[in-house]
Amino acid sequence: MSAPIQIAVVGHTNAGKTSLLRTLTRQIGFGEVSDRPGTTRHVEHIDLAIDGAPAIRYYDTPGLEDSVALHHHLKSLGDALTPPEKIRTLLRGPEASRAFEQEAKVLRQLLDVDAAIYVIDCREAVLPKYRSEIEILSACGKPVMPVLNFVRSDDSRETQWREVLAAYHLHAVVRFDAVAPFMGSEHQLYEDLGVLIRPRREQLQAVMQELEQQFVDRRAAACRVVADALITAAAMRREIDKSALDEPRVKTRFVQDFKDDLMTGVRRCVSDLLQIHGFRPDDANIAVLPWTSGRWESDLFNPETLATAGKLLGKGAVAGAAVGFALDVALAGMSLGAATALGASIGGVLGQGWGQLPRKLRNKFLAIEELTLGDEVLLVMADNLVRLCEALELRGHAAISSVRLATDSSQAYREALTRAVLQLGQARGHPEWEHRAEQRYLPSRSRQERVAGVEHRLIEVLHECAAPEDIEPPG
């Protein structure tokens, strides 16, 4: 087995080195991410493991604090020494434990690795101290890969940085926003590293292949979780004596309990999605779920939202009229009744399949009402969960802001999402397919097959999500 590739991550104080490493290794708990300068004071390492073995060992180094003075000191050592010899002379001298203690930690590590990733906060102006940094890092005689961080910022000075890097013969530059990485930027980083350290190129290609497979597996796992949640929602059915509904408080409690059960399933799904993507559900820095609270629940049953969803499902104005027909707004998007006007309007007998007809006739005879979800609610729910999957795929593990779900979509996306939701119809005839956390649950083969079918459709939906600006252009 080959020894791990050793990479030092270097740069000015507060450029985002630890943030980059969290994102590259998908380890949200590594180091400390803060707006305070000089958060990292010692060299720490973190491994990118493939099949349980370290493939790349990254070294997170302290920020370079006084590069101008250090550059001047190195020049004072004369011209008889090569640049790497000057660095070693510095490290043997007293200044390495005094004025340049922090810089010495960086340089000592840099001499002992295969290459360096130089993280640049491209919101910063290209000041003389950064030119000194580049010359000092180049003096170590190791390949240096510049990574432009925060390129999505309105204050980005990417063009100026590219110009100065090219002046120092650093042409292989990767745009990698550690908070919101571009699709493909990770691959580009390892591809360019393979050019800089050719003896390790085959090893880096194996890393790229493994990471690409992990992405495919992660997306499939996320879609499987969403498919399971949607199957559970579609299978939900609650029955009540018709006479009991004459009491308003009973009716309100009946409907609210149904909604609470639905939202419990949604939250369980979201928690699983966060875990799949390497985020902690209880991490205060993620602030990921304002829409699983009352606000999102209100959106889920909003009559206007459901009317729009109905049009996507091909129900046109009928869906809007059906939602408006609900005398109790709490029932919007839900079917209440064995074969009542409301139940027939939103996911009634024909919409839910002929297989349910005997049960509905029985309910009508016994004066039993049942509550189920309409396709409109399932479509809104699927849209939000798929967009969360998309957002988590594009989210860096150093991000501290709330997740924002995209709101625009292509026609292909809407059609693919609608096809996925229409596959949920079979679940309406199988209330035993509802997965409740408090109950011991062993899914049937038919349910597993249905989940697999919906999962496949959702993967197609996510494929349609990718926007051009999320893809890293060749640098």
mmCIF file of N, CA and C in Angstrom, residues 71-165:
data_model
loop_
_atom_site.group_PDB
_atom_site.id
_atom_site.type_symbol
_atom_site.label_atom_id
_atom_site.label_comp_id
_atom_site.label_asym_id
_atom_site.label_seq_id
_atom_site.Cartn_x
_atom_site.Cartn_y
_atom_site.Cartn_z
ATOM 1 N N HIS A 71 10.402 37.941 4.575
ATOM 2 C CA HIS A 71 10.996 38.016 3.235
ATOM 3 C C HIS A 71 12.272 38.857 3.271
ATOM 4 N N HIS A 72 12.225 39.971 3.989
ATOM 5 C CA HIS A 72 13.407 40.833 4.127
ATOM 6 C C HIS A 72 14.534 40.089 4.838
ATOM 7 N N HIS A 73 14.195 39.329 5.866
ATOM 8 C CA HIS A 73 15.213 38.575 6.606
ATOM 9 C C HIS A 73 15.876 37.533 5.718
ATOM 10 N N LEU A 74 15.100 36.846 4.919
ATOM 11 C CA LEU A 74 15.661 35.823 4.023
ATOM 12 C C LEU A 74 16.598 36.451 2.996
ATOM 13 N N LYS A 75 16.231 37.627 2.496
ATOM 14 C CA LYS A 75 17.105 38.312 1.540
ATOM 15 C C LYS A 75 18.432 38.699 2.177
ATOM 16 N N SER A 76 18.381 38.985 3.480
ATOM 17 C CA SER A 76 19.598 39.416 4.166
ATOM 18 C C SER A 76 20.614 38.291 4.327
ATOM 19 N N LEU A 77 20.181 37.071 4.053
ATOM 20 C CA LEU A 77 21.088 35.928 4.182
ATOM 21 C C LEU A 77 22.042 35.816 3.011
ATOM 22 N N GLY A 78 21.904 36.700 2.017
ATOM 23 C CA GLY A 78 22.853 36.749 0.909
ATOM 24 C C GLY A 78 22.429 35.898 -0.267
ATOM 25 N N ASP A 79 23.252 35.935 -1.301
ATOM 26 C CA ASP A 79 22.943 35.240 -2.556
ATOM 27 C C ASP A 79 23.703 33.922 -2.693
ATOM 28 N N ALA A 80 24.531 33.589 -1.736
ATOM 29 C CA ALA A 80 25.326 32.356 -1.856
ATOM 30 C C ALA A 80 24.476 31.113 -1.643
ATOM 31 N N LEU A 81 23.379 31.253 -0.974
ATOM 32 C CA LEU A 81 22.517 30.113 -0.668
ATOM 33 C C LEU A 81 21.358 30.028 -1.654
ATOM 34 N N THR A 82 20.906 28.811 -1.945
ATOM 35 C CA THR A 82 19.700 28.642 -2.741
ATOM 36 C C THR A 82 18.493 28.994 -1.857
ATOM 37 N N PRO A 83 17.340 29.279 -2.475
ATOM 38 C CA PRO A 83 16.167 29.607 -1.649
ATOM 39 C C PRO A 83 15.847 28.543 -0.595
ATOM 40 N N PRO A 84 15.837 27.228 -0.923
ATOM 41 C CA PRO A 84 15.569 26.245 0.140
ATOM 42 C C PRO A 84 16.623 26.252 1.238
ATOM 43 N N GLU A 85 17.895 26.526 0.864
ATOM 44 C CA GLU A 85 18.957 26.577 1.879
ATOM 45 C C GLU A 85 18.736 27.766 2.819
ATOM 46 N N LYS A 86 18.238 28.862 2.277
ATOM 47 C CA LYS A 86 17.932 30.016 3.135
ATOM 48 C C LYS A 86 16.832 29.664 4.141
ATOM 49 N N ILE A 87 15.834 28.912 3.676
ATOM 50 C CA ILE A 87 14.749 28.509 4.578
ATOM 51 C C ILE A 87 15.281 27.634 5.697
ATOM 52 N N ARG A 88 16.156 26.692 5.358
ATOM 53 C CA ARG A 88 16.721 25.799 6.378
ATOM 54 C C ARG A 88 17.613 26.562 7.354
ATOM 55 N N THR A 89 18.339 27.538 6.823
ATOM 56 C CA THR A 89 19.179 28.365 7.701
ATOM 57 C C THR A 89 18.325 29.128 8.699
ATOM 58 N N LEU A 90 17.218 29.667 8.232
ATOM 59 C CA LEU A 90 16.287 30.362 9.128
ATOM 60 C C LEU A 90 15.792 29.427 10.222
ATOM 61 N N LEU A 91 15.422 28.202 9.842
ATOM 62 C CA LEU A 91 14.839 27.261 10.800
ATOM 63 C C LEU A 91 15.853 26.799 11.843
ATOM 64 N N ARG A 92 17.140 26.862 11.502
ATOM 65 C CA ARG A 92 18.186 26.474 12.468
ATOM 66 C C ARG A 92 18.550 27.633 13.395
ATOM 67 N N GLY A 93 18.152 28.834 13.036
ATOM 68 C CA GLY A 93 18.579 30.009 13.796
ATOM 69 C C GLY A 93 17.593 30.397 14.884
ATOM 70 N N PRO A 94 17.973 31.357 15.685
ATOM 71 C CA PRO A 94 17.152 31.775 16.832
ATOM 72 C C PRO A 94 15.844 32.446 16.420
ATOM 73 N N GLU A 95 15.815 33.057 15.232
ATOM 74 C CA GLU A 95 14.604 33.757 14.801
ATOM 75 C C GLU A 95 13.424 32.803 14.634
ATOM 76 N N ALA A 96 13.714 31.509 14.431
ATOM 77 C CA ALA A 96 12.637 30.532 14.232
ATOM 78 C C ALA A 96 11.830 30.307 15.505
ATOM 79 N N SER A 97 12.374 30.679 16.625
ATOM 80 C CA SER A 97 11.638 30.532 17.875
ATOM 81 C C SER A 97 11.313 31.876 18.504
ATOM 82 N N ARG A 98 11.555 32.942 17.757
ATOM 83 C CA ARG A 98 11.291 34.277 18.279
ATOM 84 C C ARG A 98 10.346 35.036 17.338
ATOM 85 N N ALA A 99 10.920 35.919 16.536
ATOM 86 C CA ALA A 99 10.095 36.808 15.707
ATOM 87 C C ALA A 99 9.251 36.054 14.685
ATOM 88 N N PHE A 100 9.797 34.935 14.192
ATOM 89 C CA PHE A 100 9.100 34.214 13.124
ATOM 90 C C PHE A 100 8.659 32.820 13.568
ATOM 91 N N GLU A 101 8.236 32.724 14.819
ATOM 92 C CA GLU A 101 7.852 31.417 15.358
ATOM 93 C C GLU A 101 6.702 30.787 14.575
ATOM 94 N N GLN A 102 5.655 31.568 14.290
ATOM 95 C CA GLN A 102 4.511 31.020 13.564
ATOM 96 C C GLN A 102 4.902 30.636 12.147
ATOM 97 N N GLU A 103 5.647 31.505 11.466
ATOM 98 C CA GLU A 103 6.058 31.222 10.086
ATOM 99 C C GLU A 103 6.968 29.989 10.027
ATOM 100 N N ALA A 104 7.798 29.808 11.064
ATOM 101 C CA ALA A 104 8.703 28.655 11.085
ATOM 102 C C ALA A 104 7.932 27.344 11.132
ATOM 103 N N LYS A 105 6.814 27.322 11.860
ATOM 104 C CA LYS A 105 5.979 26.117 11.901
ATOM 105 C C LYS A 105 5.486 25.754 10.507
ATOM 106 N N VAL A 106 5.107 26.777 9.741
ATOM 107 C CA VAL A 106 4.607 26.550 8.390
ATOM 108 C C VAL A 106 5.727 26.044 7.492
ATOM 109 N N LEU A 107 6.863 26.727 7.520
ATOM 110 C CA LEU A 107 7.970 26.389 6.615
ATOM 111 C C LEU A 107 8.555 25.019 6.939
ATOM 112 N N ARG A 108 8.642 24.689 8.206
ATOM 113 C CA ARG A 108 9.168 23.385 8.609
ATOM 114 C C ARG A 108 8.291 22.263 8.047
ATOM 115 N N GLN A 109 6.986 22.475 8.103
ATOM 116 C CA GLN A 109 6.070 21.466 7.565
ATOM 117 C C GLN A 109 6.138 21.424 6.048
ATOM 118 N N LEU A 110 6.270 22.589 5.441
ATOM 119 C CA LEU A 110 6.284 22.659 3.983
ATOM 120 C C LEU A 110 7.484 21.936 3.384
ATOM 121 N N LEU A 111 8.615 21.942 4.078
ATOM 122 C CA LEU A 111 9.798 21.237 3.584
ATOM 123 C C LEU A 111 9.632 19.726 3.627
ATOM 124 N N ASP A 112 8.620 19.257 4.345
ATOM 125 C CA ASP A 112 8.494 17.820 4.617
ATOM 126 C C ASP A 112 7.279 17.183 3.943
ATOM 127 N N VAL A 113 6.701 17.858 2.933
ATOM 128 C CA VAL A 113 5.504 17.331 2.270
ATOM 129 C C VAL A 113 5.751 17.196 0.776
ATOM 130 N N ASP A 114 4.751 16.629 0.087
ATOM 131 C CA ASP A 114 4.851 16.465 -1.363
ATOM 132 C C ASP A 114 4.501 17.751 -2.111
ATOM 133 N N ALA A 115 3.567 18.518 -1.566
ATOM 134 C CA ALA A 115 3.128 19.743 -2.231
ATOM 135 C C ALA A 115 2.384 20.608 -1.234
ATOM 136 N N ALA A 116 2.088 21.834 -1.653
ATOM 137 C CA ALA A 116 1.351 22.767 -0.808
ATOM 138 C C ALA A 116 0.129 23.281 -1.543
ATOM 139 N N ILE A 117 -0.962 23.442 -0.805
ATOM 140 C CA ILE A 117 -2.137 24.160 -1.298
ATOM 141 C C ILE A 117 -2.098 25.538 -0.636
ATOM 142 N N TYR A 118 -2.041 26.559 -1.478
ATOM 143 C CA TYR A 118 -1.943 27.935 -0.992
ATOM 144 C C TYR A 118 -3.334 28.571 -1.072
ATOM 145 N N VAL A 119 -3.974 28.731 0.077
ATOM 146 C CA VAL A 119 -5.348 29.238 0.136
ATOM 147 C C VAL A 119 -5.327 30.765 0.164
ATOM 148 N N ILE A 120 -6.084 31.353 -0.754
ATOM 149 C CA ILE A 120 -6.113 32.810 -0.910
ATOM 150 C C ILE A 120 -7.540 33.301 -0.728
ATOM 151 N N ASP A 121 -7.725 34.247 0.160
ATOM 152 C CA ASP A 121 -9.002 34.936 0.282
ATOM 153 C C ASP A 121 -9.023 36.019 -0.796
ATOM 154 N N CYS A 122 -9.694 35.723 -1.918
ATOM 155 C CA CYS A 122 -9.592 36.630 -3.058
ATOM 156 C C CYS A 122 -10.466 37.870 -2.899
ATOM 157 N N ARG A 123 -11.052 38.051 -1.721
ATOM 158 C CA ARG A 123 -11.713 39.321 -1.416
ATOM 159 C C ARG A 123 -10.689 40.368 -1.007
ATOM 160 N N GLU A 124 -9.484 39.903 -0.641
ATOM 161 C CA GLU A 124 -8.431 40.805 -0.193
ATOM 162 C C GLU A 124 -7.731 41.454 -1.381
ATOM 163 N N ALA A 125 -7.329 42.695 -1.199
ATOM 164 C CA ALA A 125 -6.529 43.366 -2.227
ATOM 165 C C ALA A 125 -5.146 42.709 -2.291
ATOM 166 N N VAL A 126 -4.525 42.746 -3.461
ATOM 167 C CA VAL A 126 -3.216 42.120 -3.639
ATOM 168 C C VAL A 126 -2.156 43.080 -3.096
ATOM 169 N N LEU A 127 -1.870 42.952 -1.825
ATOM 170 C CA LEU A 127 -0.941 43.836 -1.126
ATOM 171 C C LEU A 127 0.485 43.266 -1.175
ATOM 172 N N PRO A 128 1.489 44.077 -0.885
ATOM 173 C CA PRO A 128 2.884 43.590 -0.897
ATOM 174 C C PRO A 128 3.109 42.374 -0.008
ATOM 175 N N LYS A 129 2.382 42.287 1.119
ATOM 176 C CA LYS A 129 2.593 41.144 2.010
ATOM 177 C C LYS A 129 2.257 39.825 1.320
ATOM 178 N N TYR A 130 1.287 39.827 0.409
ATOM 179 C CA TYR A 130 0.930 38.600 -0.288
ATOM 180 C C TYR A 130 1.982 38.228 -1.333
ATOM 181 N N ARG A 131 2.581 39.232 -1.959
ATOM 182 C CA ARG A 131 3.683 38.942 -2.894
ATOM 183 C C ARG A 131 4.852 38.323 -2.133
ATOM 184 N N SER A 132 5.092 38.833 -0.939
ATOM 185 C CA SER A 132 6.160 38.249 -0.118
ATOM 186 C C SER A 132 5.833 36.809 0.257
ATOM 187 N N GLU A 133 4.558 36.549 0.579
ATOM 188 C CA GLU A 133 4.131 35.184 0.896
ATOM 189 C C GLU A 133 4.437 34.232 -0.249
ATOM 190 N N ILE A 134 4.074 34.652 -1.451
ATOM 191 C CA ILE A 134 4.268 33.788 -2.626
ATOM 192 C C ILE A 134 5.746 33.465 -2.803
ATOM 193 N N GLU A 135 6.616 34.478 -2.645
ATOM 194 C CA GLU A 135 8.049 34.244 -2.821
ATOM 195 C C GLU A 135 8.599 33.325 -1.730
ATOM 196 N N ILE A 136 8.112 33.491 -0.508
ATOM 197 C CA ILE A 136 8.589 32.640 0.599
ATOM 198 C C ILE A 136 8.155 31.190 0.373
ATOM 199 N N LEU A 137 6.907 30.990 0.007
ATOM 200 C CA LEU A 137 6.422 29.631 -0.222
ATOM 201 C C LEU A 137 7.156 28.977 -1.390
ATOM 202 N N SER A 138 7.393 29.742 -2.446
ATOM 203 C CA SER A 138 8.115 29.198 -3.604
ATOM 204 C C SER A 138 9.548 28.848 -3.240
ATOM 205 N N ALA A 139 10.105 29.546 -2.261
ATOM 206 C CA ALA A 139 11.498 29.307 -1.857
ATOM 207 C C ALA A 139 11.692 27.939 -1.238
ATOM 208 N N CYS A 140 10.626 27.307 -0.790
ATOM 209 C CA CYS A 140 10.755 25.985 -0.163
ATOM 210 C C CYS A 140 11.006 24.883 -1.181
ATOM 211 N N GLY A 141 10.834 25.173 -2.455
ATOM 212 C CA GLY A 141 11.135 24.199 -3.498
ATOM 213 C C GLY A 141 10.102 23.116 -3.665
ATOM 214 N N LYS A 142 8.890 23.343 -3.171
ATOM 215 C CA LYS A 142 7.806 22.368 -3.307
ATOM 216 C C LYS A 142 6.741 22.904 -4.273
ATOM 217 N N PRO A 143 6.064 21.998 -4.991
ATOM 218 C CA PRO A 143 4.980 22.463 -5.863
ATOM 219 C C PRO A 143 3.905 23.180 -5.048
ATOM 220 N N VAL A 144 3.428 24.307 -5.558
ATOM 221 C CA VAL A 144 2.421 25.102 -4.869
ATOM 222 C C VAL A 144 1.177 25.212 -5.744
ATOM 223 N N MET A 145 0.030 24.834 -5.184
ATOM 224 C CA MET A 145 -1.252 24.907 -5.889
ATOM 225 C C MET A 145 -2.097 26.020 -5.260
ATOM 226 N N PRO A 146 -2.251 27.178 -5.928
ATOM 227 C CA PRO A 146 -3.116 28.223 -5.384
ATOM 228 C C PRO A 146 -4.592 27.829 -5.477
ATOM 229 N N VAL A 147 -5.316 28.078 -4.408
ATOM 230 C CA VAL A 147 -6.760 27.858 -4.374
ATOM 231 C C VAL A 147 -7.422 29.174 -4.003
ATOM 232 N N LEU A 148 -8.250 29.682 -4.904
ATOM 233 C CA LEU A 148 -8.946 30.942 -4.664
ATOM 234 C C LEU A 148 -10.213 30.666 -3.868
ATOM 235 N N ASN A 149 -10.270 31.212 -2.669
ATOM 236 C CA ASN A 149 -11.419 31.017 -1.788
ATOM 237 C C ASN A 149 -12.314 32.256 -1.824
ATOM 238 N N PHE A 150 -13.590 32.068 -1.518
ATOM 239 C CA PHE A 150 -14.583 33.148 -1.483
ATOM 240 C C PHE A 150 -14.768 33.811 -2.853
ATOM 241 N N VAL A 151 -14.674 33.020 -3.915
ATOM 242 C CA VAL A 151 -14.804 33.597 -5.254
ATOM 243 C C VAL A 151 -16.236 34.014 -5.574
ATOM 244 N N ARG A 152 -17.220 33.511 -4.818
ATOM 245 C CA ARG A 152 -18.607 33.897 -5.068
ATOM 246 C C ARG A 152 -18.948 35.263 -4.464
ATOM 247 N N SER A 153 -18.058 35.787 -3.656
ATOM 248 C CA SER A 153 -18.333 37.043 -2.981
ATOM 249 C C SER A 153 -18.405 38.199 -3.973
ATOM 250 N N ASP A 154 -19.248 39.182 -3.662
ATOM 251 C CA ASP A 154 -19.337 40.388 -4.487
ATOM 252 C C ASP A 154 -18.040 41.179 -4.446
ATOM 253 N N ASP A 155 -17.227 40.943 -3.406
ATOM 254 C CA ASP A 155 -15.961 41.677 -3.254
ATOM 255 C C ASP A 155 -14.774 40.931 -3.859
ATOM 256 N N SER A 156 -15.040 39.873 -4.599
ATOM 257 C CA SER A 156 -13.960 39.055 -5.143
ATOM 258 C C SER A 156 -13.059 39.866 -6.086
ATOM 259 N N ARG A 157 -11.752 39.663 -5.925
ATOM 260 C CA ARG A 157 -10.761 40.279 -6.816
ATOM 261 C C ARG A 157 -10.025 39.180 -7.574
ATOM 262 N N GLU A 158 -10.794 38.252 -8.088
ATOM 263 C CA GLU A 158 -10.211 37.072 -8.736
ATOM 264 C C GLU A 158 -9.278 37.447 -9.879
ATOM 265 N N THR A 159 -9.657 38.401 -10.715
ATOM 266 C CA THR A 159 -8.834 38.771 -11.873
ATOM 267 C C THR A 159 -7.465 39.273 -11.446
ATOM 268 N N GLN A 160 -7.434 40.158 -10.441
ATOM 269 C CA GLN A 160 -6.152 40.683 -9.967
ATOM 270 C C GLN A 160 -5.276 39.585 -9.389
ATOM 271 N N TRP A 161 -5.892 38.662 -8.665
ATOM 272 C CA TRP A 161 -5.118 37.565 -8.079
ATOM 273 C C TRP A 161 -4.550 36.650 -9.156
ATOM 274 N N ARG A 162 -5.331 36.377 -10.175
ATOM 275 C CA ARG A 162 -4.825 35.529 -11.262
ATOM 276 C C ARG A 162 -3.625 36.189 -11.953
ATOM 277 N N GLU A 163 -3.696 37.491 -12.094
ATOM 278 C CA GLU A 163 -2.595 38.202 -12.748
ATOM 279 C C GLU A 163 -1.309 38.109 -11.940
ATOM 280 N N VAL A 164 -1.397 38.328 -10.627
ATOM 281 C CA VAL A 164 -0.182 38.286 -9.816
ATOM 282 C C VAL A 164 0.344 36.864 -9.687
ATOM 283 N N LEU A 165 -0.535 35.873 -9.611
ATOM 284 C CA LEU A 165 -0.083 34.481 -9.539
ATOM 285 C C LEU A 165 0.631 34.073 -10.823
#
